[in-house]
Amino acid sequence: MDSEFVRYDVNDGVAVITLDRPQAANAQTPQVLKDLNAAWDASDTDRDVRVVVFRSEGKHFSAGHDMTGGGSDPALGPKRIDGQLTVDTYYDWEERGYLHYARRWRDLVKPSVAAVQGKCIAAGLMLCWPCDLIIAADNAQFSDPVGLMGMPGIEFFAHPWEFGPRRAKQILFTASSITAEEARECGMVNEVVPLDHLAARTMEIATKIASMDPWGVRLAKRAINGAVDAMGFSNSIAANFDIHHLGHARAIAHTGGVTSVMADLAAMKAGNRKE
Ligand code: ZN
């Protein structure tokens, strides 16, 4: 595929989607996300593909959304009215550009395995959480420090499901990270392996899955995701996306930006906020 930062390769039934932007710690621009989604789509329609591996190049898995804009085409960004972001257009843009992608990848009928190394920050979680299995290098660290920006957590709010409620609260309330081993303890990660074994072990598992009856694997995935949905997963994701946007709405109303930092809050407290 023709993408600056995304590679897509298929060998022996295994599609490997690689986010290749290590110079920016694999931060995600709208174009990167669009290209990643195109790769997931390709894996879905390619009849030779039985399993998807998601990985990234470099020291860190992903630093999250590219807050600098990353040289993206402005046309891929949120719609502005008279130069201003609005609550409704920003909601619409994040729903299409962030939330729908994560849900789409999670619900792909084919199985997927993520390989995570180094730091996986905030929206980095939205690249690995949708995958069915997660293999982590022993140097992996997971965090979602957007509470520092007046936000509850990222758009695909799977935190209680992935970390467990209490650990999710600690991570979010204190903007702290957990190690690969801690992530394995709470059930978010399947296996922790030495960094230099990450690629080999991930491919070993993917190859094993690819050797199975694809119909059996597909049904097992459907059964497990269906069970999790029956417990409320998808409804919770949808409801918490709205809560996420209460965070953006306050920032848009009071600062014109999409997040509030402590300086904004201090200005609000001092009575300098926009009314
Ligand atoms: Zn957001």
Coordinates of C-alpha atoms and ligand atoms in Angstrom, one line a residue:
M1 CA 0.0 0.0 0.0
D2 CA 1.0 3.6 -0.7
S3 CA 1.6 5.1 2.8
E4 CA 4.4 7.1 4.2
F5 CA 4.1 5.7 7.7
V6 CA 2.2 2.4 7.4
R7 CA 3.4 -0.9 5.9
Y8 CA 1.3 -3.9 5.1
D9 CA 2.8 -7.3 4.4
V10 CA 1.2 -10.7 4.0
N11 CA 3.1 -14.0 4.4
D12 CA 1.7 -17.5 4.9
G13 CA -1.7 -16.2 6.0
V14 CA -0.3 -13.7 8.5
A15 CA -0.9 -10.0 7.7
V16 CA 1.5 -7.7 9.4
I17 CA 0.5 -4.1 9.8
T18 CA 3.4 -1.9 10.9
L19 CA 3.2 1.6 12.1
D20 CA 6.6 3.0 10.9
R21 CA 7.0 6.5 12.4
P22 CA 9.7 5.9 15.0
Q23 CA 11.2 9.4 14.6
A24 CA 7.9 10.7 16.2
A25 CA 7.6 7.8 18.7
N26 CA 4.8 6.5 16.4
A27 CA 2.5 9.4 17.2
Q28 CA -0.7 9.2 15.3
T29 CA -1.8 11.8 12.8
P30 CA -5.2 11.7 11.1
Q31 CA -3.5 10.5 8.0
V32 CA -1.7 7.7 9.9
L33 CA -5.0 6.5 11.4
K34 CA -6.6 6.6 8.0
D35 CA -3.8 4.6 6.5
L36 CA -3.8 2.1 9.4
N37 CA -7.5 1.6 8.9
A38 CA -6.9 1.0 5.2
A39 CA -4.4 -1.7 6.2
W40 CA -7.0 -3.3 8.6
D41 CA -9.6 -3.2 5.7
A42 CA -7.1 -4.9 3.4
S43 CA -6.5 -7.6 5.9
D44 CA -10.3 -8.1 6.2
T45 CA -10.9 -8.5 2.5
D46 CA -7.7 -10.4 1.6
R47 CA -8.8 -14.0 1.5
D48 CA -5.3 -15.3 2.1
V49 CA -5.2 -13.5 5.5
R50 CA -6.1 -15.6 8.5
V51 CA -4.6 -13.5 11.3
V52 CA -3.4 -9.9 11.7
V53 CA -0.3 -8.8 13.6
F54 CA -0.1 -5.2 14.6
R55 CA 3.3 -3.8 15.5
S56 CA 5.3 -0.6 15.3
E57 CA 8.9 0.2 14.5
G58 CA 11.4 1.7 17.0
K59 CA 11.9 2.1 20.7
H60 CA 8.3 3.0 21.6
F61 CA 5.0 1.4 20.5
S62 CA 3.1 4.7 20.3
A63 CA 3.1 8.1 22.0
G64 CA -0.6 8.6 21.2
H65 CA -2.2 11.2 19.1
D66 CA 0.1 13.6 17.4
M67 CA -0.7 16.8 19.3
T68 CA 1.6 18.9 17.0
G69 CA -0.6 18.2 14.0
G70 CA 2.2 16.1 12.5
G71 CA 2.1 17.9 9.1
S72 CA -1.3 16.4 8.4
D73 CA -3.6 17.6 5.7
P74 CA -5.9 20.2 7.4
A75 CA -8.8 18.7 5.5
L76 CA -8.4 15.6 7.6
G77 CA -8.7 17.5 10.8
P78 CA -11.9 18.6 12.5
K79 CA -14.2 21.1 10.8
R80 CA -13.9 24.6 12.1
I81 CA -16.6 27.3 11.9
D82 CA -15.1 30.8 11.5
G83 CA -11.8 29.3 12.6
Q84 CA -13.2 27.9 15.8
L85 CA -13.7 24.3 16.9
T86 CA -17.2 23.6 18.1
V87 CA -18.5 20.9 20.4
D88 CA -20.6 19.2 17.7
T89 CA -18.1 19.2 14.9
Y90 CA -15.3 18.0 17.2
Y91 CA -17.5 15.2 18.6
D92 CA -18.3 14.1 15.0
W93 CA -14.7 14.2 14.0
E94 CA -13.4 12.1 16.9
E95 CA -16.3 9.7 16.6
R96 CA -15.4 9.0 12.9
G97 CA -11.7 9.4 13.2
Y98 CA -10.9 7.7 16.5
L99 CA -13.8 5.8 18.0
H100 CA -15.0 4.1 14.9
Y101 CA -11.6 2.9 13.9
A102 CA -10.9 1.3 17.3
R103 CA -14.3 -0.4 17.3
R104 CA -13.8 -1.5 13.7
W105 CA -10.5 -3.2 14.5
R106 CA -11.8 -4.8 17.6
D107 CA -14.8 -6.3 15.7
L108 CA -12.8 -7.5 12.7
V109 CA -13.9 -11.1 12.1
K110 CA -10.3 -12.2 11.8
P111 CA -8.1 -12.6 14.9
S112 CA -5.4 -10.2 15.7
V113 CA -2.2 -10.0 17.8
A114 CA -0.5 -6.8 19.0
A115 CA 3.2 -6.6 19.8
V116 CA 4.0 -3.8 22.2
Q117 CA 7.5 -2.4 23.2
G118 CA 8.5 0.6 25.1
K119 CA 6.0 3.3 25.9
C120 CA 2.4 3.0 25.0
I121 CA 0.8 6.3 25.9
A122 CA -2.9 7.3 25.8
A123 CA -4.1 6.8 22.2
G124 CA -1.3 4.2 21.9
L125 CA -3.7 2.0 23.9
M126 CA -6.3 2.4 21.1
L127 CA -3.9 0.6 18.7
C128 CA -3.3 -2.5 20.9
W129 CA -6.6 -2.8 23.0
P130 CA -8.7 -3.6 19.9
C131 CA -6.4 -6.6 19.2
D132 CA -7.5 -10.0 20.5
L133 CA -4.1 -10.9 22.0
I134 CA -1.4 -8.5 23.3
I135 CA 2.2 -9.7 23.6
A136 CA 4.4 -7.2 25.5
A137 CA 8.1 -6.8 25.7
D138 CA 9.5 -6.6 29.2
N139 CA 10.3 -2.9 28.8
A140 CA 6.7 -2.0 27.9
Q141 CA 4.9 0.7 29.9
F142 CA 1.2 1.6 29.6
S143 CA -0.3 4.9 30.6
D144 CA -3.1 7.4 29.9
P145 CA -2.1 10.7 31.5
V146 CA -4.8 12.8 29.9
G147 CA -6.2 13.7 33.3
L148 CA -3.4 16.3 33.2
M149 CA -5.4 17.9 30.4
G150 CA -8.7 17.8 32.1
M151 CA -9.8 14.7 30.3
P152 CA -11.2 11.4 31.8
G153 CA -9.2 9.1 29.5
I154 CA -8.9 8.4 25.8
E155 CA -11.8 8.1 23.4
F156 CA -12.0 4.3 23.4
F157 CA -12.6 4.1 27.2
A158 CA -11.9 0.4 27.8
H159 CA -9.9 1.2 31.0
P160 CA -12.2 -0.6 33.5
W161 CA -12.3 -3.7 31.3
E162 CA -8.6 -3.8 30.5
F163 CA -7.0 -2.7 33.9
G164 CA -9.8 -3.6 36.2
P165 CA -11.7 -0.8 38.0
R166 CA -9.4 -0.1 40.9
R167 CA -6.2 -0.1 38.9
A168 CA -7.9 2.0 36.2
K169 CA -8.7 4.6 38.8
Q170 CA -5.2 4.7 40.1
I171 CA -3.7 5.1 36.6
L172 CA -6.2 7.8 35.7
F173 CA -6.3 9.7 39.0
T174 CA -2.5 9.9 39.3
A175 CA -1.4 9.9 35.6
S176 CA 0.8 7.0 36.3
S177 CA 2.0 4.1 34.2
I178 CA 2.1 0.3 34.7
T179 CA 4.7 -2.1 33.6
A180 CA 4.3 -5.0 31.2
E181 CA 4.3 -7.4 34.1
E182 CA 1.6 -5.4 35.9
A183 CA -0.4 -5.3 32.7
R184 CA -0.2 -9.1 32.5
E185 CA -1.3 -9.4 36.1
C186 CA -4.5 -7.5 35.4
G187 CA -5.2 -9.5 32.3
M188 CA -4.5 -6.8 29.7
V189 CA -1.5 -8.6 28.3
N190 CA -1.3 -12.2 27.4
E191 CA 2.5 -12.7 27.7
V192 CA 5.6 -10.7 28.6
V193 CA 8.7 -11.6 26.7
P194 CA 12.3 -10.2 26.5
L195 CA 12.4 -7.3 24.1
D196 CA 14.6 -9.2 21.6
H197 CA 12.1 -12.1 21.5
L198 CA 9.1 -9.9 20.9
A199 CA 8.9 -10.2 17.2
A200 CA 9.6 -14.0 17.1
R201 CA 7.2 -14.9 19.8
T202 CA 4.4 -12.7 18.3
M203 CA 4.9 -14.4 14.9
E204 CA 5.0 -17.8 16.6
I205 CA 1.6 -17.2 18.1
A206 CA 0.2 -15.7 14.9
T207 CA 1.4 -18.6 12.9
K208 CA -0.2 -21.1 15.3
I209 CA -3.5 -19.2 15.0
A210 CA -3.2 -19.2 11.2
S211 CA -2.8 -23.0 11.3
M212 CA -6.2 -23.4 13.0
D213 CA -9.5 -23.8 11.4
P214 CA -10.4 -20.2 10.6
W215 CA -14.1 -20.8 11.1
G216 CA -13.5 -22.2 14.6
V217 CA -11.3 -19.2 15.5
R218 CA -13.9 -16.8 14.1
L219 CA -16.7 -18.4 16.1
A220 CA -14.6 -18.3 19.3
K221 CA -13.8 -14.6 18.8
R222 CA -17.5 -13.9 18.1
A223 CA -18.5 -15.9 21.2
I224 CA -16.0 -14.1 23.5
N225 CA -16.6 -10.6 22.2
G226 CA -20.3 -11.3 22.3
A227 CA -20.0 -12.4 26.0
V228 CA -18.1 -9.2 26.8
D229 CA -20.7 -7.2 25.0
A230 CA -23.4 -8.9 27.0
M231 CA -21.6 -7.7 30.1
G232 CA -21.9 -4.2 28.8
F233 CA -18.6 -3.5 27.0
S234 CA -19.8 -1.9 23.8
N235 CA -22.5 0.1 25.6
S236 CA -19.9 1.3 28.1
I237 CA -17.6 2.4 25.3
A238 CA -20.4 4.4 23.6
A239 CA -21.5 6.0 26.9
N240 CA -17.9 6.9 28.0
F241 CA -17.2 8.5 24.6
D242 CA -19.9 11.0 25.5
I243 CA -18.2 11.5 28.9
H244 CA -14.9 12.0 27.1
H245 CA -16.6 14.8 25.1
L246 CA -17.7 16.6 28.3
G247 CA -14.0 17.1 28.8
H248 CA -13.5 18.5 25.3
A249 CA -16.7 20.6 25.7
R250 CA -15.5 22.4 28.8
A251 CA -12.2 23.2 27.1
I252 CA -13.8 24.4 23.9
A253 CA -16.2 26.6 25.9
H254 CA -13.6 28.1 28.2
T255 CA -10.3 28.1 26.2
G256 CA -11.2 27.5 22.6
G257 CA -8.9 24.4 22.6
V258 CA -9.9 20.8 23.0
T259 CA -8.1 20.2 26.3
S260 CA -7.7 22.2 29.5
V261 CA -4.4 22.4 31.3
M262 CA -3.8 23.6 34.8
A263 CA -3.0 27.1 33.6
D264 CA -6.4 27.3 31.9
L265 CA -8.0 26.2 35.1
A266 CA -6.1 28.8 37.1
A267 CA -7.2 31.5 34.7
M268 CA -10.8 30.2 35.1
K269 CA -10.5 30.4 38.9
A270 CA -9.1 33.9 38.7
G271 CA -12.1 35.0 36.8
N272 CA -10.4 35.4 33.4
R273 CA -12.2 32.6 31.7
K274 CA -14.5 33.3 28.7
E275 CA -18.1 33.4 29.6
Ligands
ZN1 ZN -10.7 13.3 22.4

